[in-house]
Amino acid sequence: MFEFIRTHRRLMQFLLLLIILPSFAFVGLESYTSMGDASNTVAKVGGQTITQPEWDAAQREQMERFRQMFGEQFDAKMFDTPEAKQEVLNNLIAQRVLAEEAKRSKLSISDQSLQQTIINMGGLTTADGKFDVERYKTILAAQGMSPTTYEARLRQELTSQQVNAAIQSTAFAPDSLAKRLSELGEQEREVQQLAFRASDYVSQVKVTDDMLKSYYDKSNQFNIPEQVKAEYVVLTADTLASQINVSDADIKSYYEQNSKQYGTEEQRRASHILIGVNKDAPDADKAAAKAKAEKLLASLRKNPAEFAKLAKENSVDTGSAERGGDLGFFGKGTMVKPFEDAAYKLKQDEVSDLVQSDYGFHIIKVTAIKPAAIKPLEQVKNEIASDIRKQLVVKKYTETADVFNNTVYEQADSLKAVADKLKLKIETTGTLTRQVNPAVAPTAPYNNQKFLTALFSDESLKNKRNTEAVEVAPNTLIAGRVIEYKPATKRPFDEVKAQVQERVIQTEAHALAKKAGEAKLAALKEKDDASGFSATQVVSRAKSQGLNPAAFLAVMKADTSKLPSYVGLEAPQGYAVLRVIRVVQPTNVDTAKRQAEHQQIAAALAQQETHAYIEALKKKAKVEIKKPAVEKSDTAE
């Protein structure tokens, strides 16, 4: 897009993570103020800590989000890097400092804003456009949360977003800057190429035996890395699941203890007429609104059948007014408390007295009641059995993982002990090197960098001991043992001599092409000469057809104060001289495109302001990272 964005990669990465990382409001993390013990602390933010379990949970949630987004194309290895883990930690820290700043600034979110945010979430409405309370509760239950817990966390997140929004709104992109960047993006350059191909210089290369031997001795291309064959055992939660049986008695007991989980609370359908008045409005305005509501109520007492008509004509809640005031079915905890209390006291088809809330005066009519109900045991039996099995598997895996760890360590001269104790099978690998083999499925437990590092450790290679237990995937442990080792070697010179000669010729031919190209470039800068150049082609930041990325950048960076302008660069096939002969600015300006680009520039500047602000908040909070995933670098942002 623009050079500004190209040169701010760290900033763009930060923005990307803020957008795609799952909100902590949906993550089953521990309390936002949980302290944890010192050994588990990875970072300190003011008086709070971020623990290793919180960090791990955030990483798992990020991977799960991407897995759902990309499906079969998802590659977990992309996120199993120190840099990716560090970005997750940075994001957790940013959330903490923003939340603390919101608290200091005494920012808050109204009940109405919170309710509207939830209603607007995708997938939470029925076919007729009504809010699906049961689906809402089901989704939260799957995350291990109740509506009350989730709404408290969502309120906190929305409050933090107010801090973000306040900073971003201060960003300003001057018209002159936006215009200049847009002009650079639209600018076209007419260019010609003169290629010096290495293949044209092959016949000039004179190869000696000394050149071949020198190249062979200095090159690592002909090395055969050290290799091992190993045996290994794997412990997974899936292998333990088959060992667990859930009895009918267990299912019945669980059902009786958690019957509410398989039931639905009483729901009510109501219509209302809202005469709006702000809670902070003058008393005169409140009195006028109340008087209007009382007049409507008196009319309804005489003719209840006019409720829908009066709602359409008078209610300020336009969404429900169009439906005669109908709000659909709702359960407890959905509406504001005064409204809910009144609605749950009414009988079906009964109309309430005036009910005052922060939004004004309501007249409520209950139109239907769904009584509370509990699903019969037979209907949920399989679901309960699955839930119990999952819980037991987690418990058994935790217990068995300790046994696995201890056994491979304490009886480190063989894997037989742990295999016999836990009924695991000892498997054997093919040839392994220190690096992951791209030809082997990434899901293969032994084709994991952590495990390979452990396998090639001195303890494993020299002392012939079991590796430690290595977690290569969630709920998956592997331990291995080297059974055959081959040190690194180099293929004999005579065996690879033909390959060495070919590469020496290519290297020398490339050097000759470069030398000729640089000489031509120097001559052209002294005296212009268009002979030998290719046909003219037009390139811009929007179209770079015919030029490789390096050549395109060289052309766009070329000094065009004096034309023609020449630049030279090494190319994969040799050397290229580029002749820029004309710079053209389109005469027709796309106003809509310019406006969109202006907004993009403003958005980029806003994110830069946000990034700088969060960094300032981190300093203010005296953020201390105890266990960084990557060492701090001095790379420019």
Coordinates of N, CA, C and O in Angstrom, one line a residue, residues 1-2 4-5 173-175 177-187 540-542 585 588-605:
M1 N 0.8 -1.2 0.0 CA 0.0 0.0 0.0 C 0.9 1.2 0.0 O 1.5 1.6 -1.0
F2 N 1.1 1.9 1.2 CA 1.9 3.1 1.2 C 3.2 2.8 1.9 O 3.3 1.9 2.7
F4 N 4.6 4.4 4.2 CA 4.5 4.6 5.6 C 4.1 3.2 6.3 O 4.7 2.9 7.3
I5 N 3.2 2.5 5.7 CA 2.7 1.3 6.3 C 3.8 0.2 6.1 O 4.0 -0.6 7.0
A173 N -4.7 13.2 10.2 CA -3.9 13.0 9.0 C -4.0 14.3 8.1 O -5.1 14.6 7.6
P174 N -3.0 15.2 8.1 CA -3.1 16.4 7.3 C -3.5 16.1 5.8 O -3.0 15.1 5.3
D175 N -4.2 17.0 5.2 CA -4.6 16.8 3.8 C -3.4 16.8 2.9 O -3.3 16.0 1.9
L177 N -0.4 15.6 3.7 CA 0.3 14.3 3.8 C -0.5 13.3 3.0 O 0.0 12.5 2.3
A178 N -1.8 13.3 3.2 CA -2.7 12.3 2.5 C -2.6 12.4 1.0 O -2.5 11.5 0.2
K179 N -2.6 13.7 0.5 CA -2.5 14.0 -0.9 C -1.1 13.5 -1.5 O -1.1 12.8 -2.5
R180 N 0.0 13.8 -0.7 CA 1.3 13.4 -1.2 C 1.4 11.8 -1.3 O 1.9 11.3 -2.2
L181 N 0.9 11.2 -0.2 CA 1.0 9.7 -0.2 C 0.1 9.1 -1.4 O 0.5 8.1 -2.0
S182 N -1.0 9.7 -1.6 CA -1.9 9.2 -2.7 C -1.2 9.4 -4.0 O -1.3 8.5 -4.9
E183 N -0.6 10.6 -4.2 CA 0.1 10.8 -5.4 C 1.2 9.8 -5.7 O 1.5 9.4 -6.8
L184 N 2.0 9.5 -4.6 CA 3.0 8.6 -4.7 C 2.5 7.2 -5.1 O 3.1 6.4 -5.9
G185 N 1.3 6.8 -4.5 CA 0.7 5.6 -4.9 C 0.3 5.5 -6.3 O 0.3 4.4 -6.9
E186 N -0.2 6.6 -6.9 CA -0.7 6.7 -8.2 C 0.4 6.9 -9.3 O 0.2 6.6 -10.5
Q187 N 1.5 7.4 -8.8 CA 2.6 7.8 -9.8 C 3.0 6.6 -10.6 O 3.2 5.5 -10.1
S540 N 3.8 1.1 -11.5 CA 3.4 2.0 -10.4 C 3.3 1.1 -9.2 O 3.4 -0.1 -9.3
R541 N 2.9 1.7 -8.1 CA 2.7 0.9 -6.9 C 1.5 0.1 -6.9 O 1.3 -0.8 -6.2
A542 N 0.6 0.4 -7.9 CA -0.6 -0.4 -8.1 C -0.3 -1.6 -9.1 O -1.1 -2.6 -9.1
Q585 N 2.2 11.5 -13.6 CA 1.1 11.6 -12.6 C -0.2 11.6 -13.3 O -0.5 12.5 -14.2
N588 N -6.5 12.4 -14.2 CA -7.8 12.2 -13.6 C -7.7 11.6 -12.2 O -7.1 10.6 -12.0
V589 N -8.2 12.4 -11.2 CA -8.1 12.0 -9.8 C -9.4 11.3 -9.4 O -10.5 11.8 -9.6
D590 N -9.2 10.1 -8.8 CA -10.4 9.3 -8.3 C -10.6 9.8 -6.9 O -10.0 9.4 -5.9
T591 N -11.6 10.7 -6.8 CA -11.9 11.4 -5.5 C -12.3 10.3 -4.4 O -11.9 10.5 -3.3
A592 N -13.1 9.4 -4.8 CA -13.6 8.4 -3.8 C -12.4 7.6 -3.3 O -12.3 7.3 -2.1
K593 N -11.5 7.2 -4.2 CA -10.3 6.5 -3.9 C -9.4 7.3 -2.9 O -8.9 6.8 -1.9
R594 N -9.2 8.6 -3.3 CA -8.4 9.5 -2.5 C -9.0 9.6 -1.0 O -8.3 9.6 -0.1
Q595 N -10.3 9.7 -1.0 CA -10.9 9.8 0.3 C -10.7 8.5 1.2 O -10.4 8.6 2.4
A596 N -10.8 7.3 0.5 CA -10.6 6.1 1.2 C -9.2 6.0 1.7 O -8.9 5.5 2.8
E597 N -8.2 6.4 0.8 CA -6.8 6.4 1.2 C -6.6 7.3 2.4 O -5.8 7.0 3.3
H598 N -7.2 8.5 2.4 CA -7.1 9.4 3.5 C -7.5 8.8 4.8 O -6.9 8.9 5.8
Q599 N -8.6 8.0 4.7 CA -9.1 7.4 5.9 C -8.2 6.3 6.4 O -8.0 6.0 7.6
Q600 N -7.6 5.6 5.4 CA -6.6 4.5 5.7 C -5.4 5.1 6.4 O -4.9 4.6 7.4
I601 N -4.9 6.2 5.9 CA -3.8 6.9 6.5 C -4.1 7.4 7.9 O -3.3 7.2 8.9
A602 N -5.3 7.9 8.1 CA -5.7 8.4 9.4 C -5.8 7.2 10.4 O -5.4 7.3 11.5
A603 N -6.4 6.1 9.9 CA -6.5 4.9 10.7 C -5.1 4.4 11.1 O -4.9 4.0 12.3
A604 N -4.1 4.4 10.2 CA -2.8 3.9 10.5 C -2.1 4.9 11.5 O -1.5 4.4 12.5
L605 N -2.3 6.2 11.4 CA -1.8 7.1 12.4 C -2.5 6.9 13.7 O -1.8 7.0 14.8

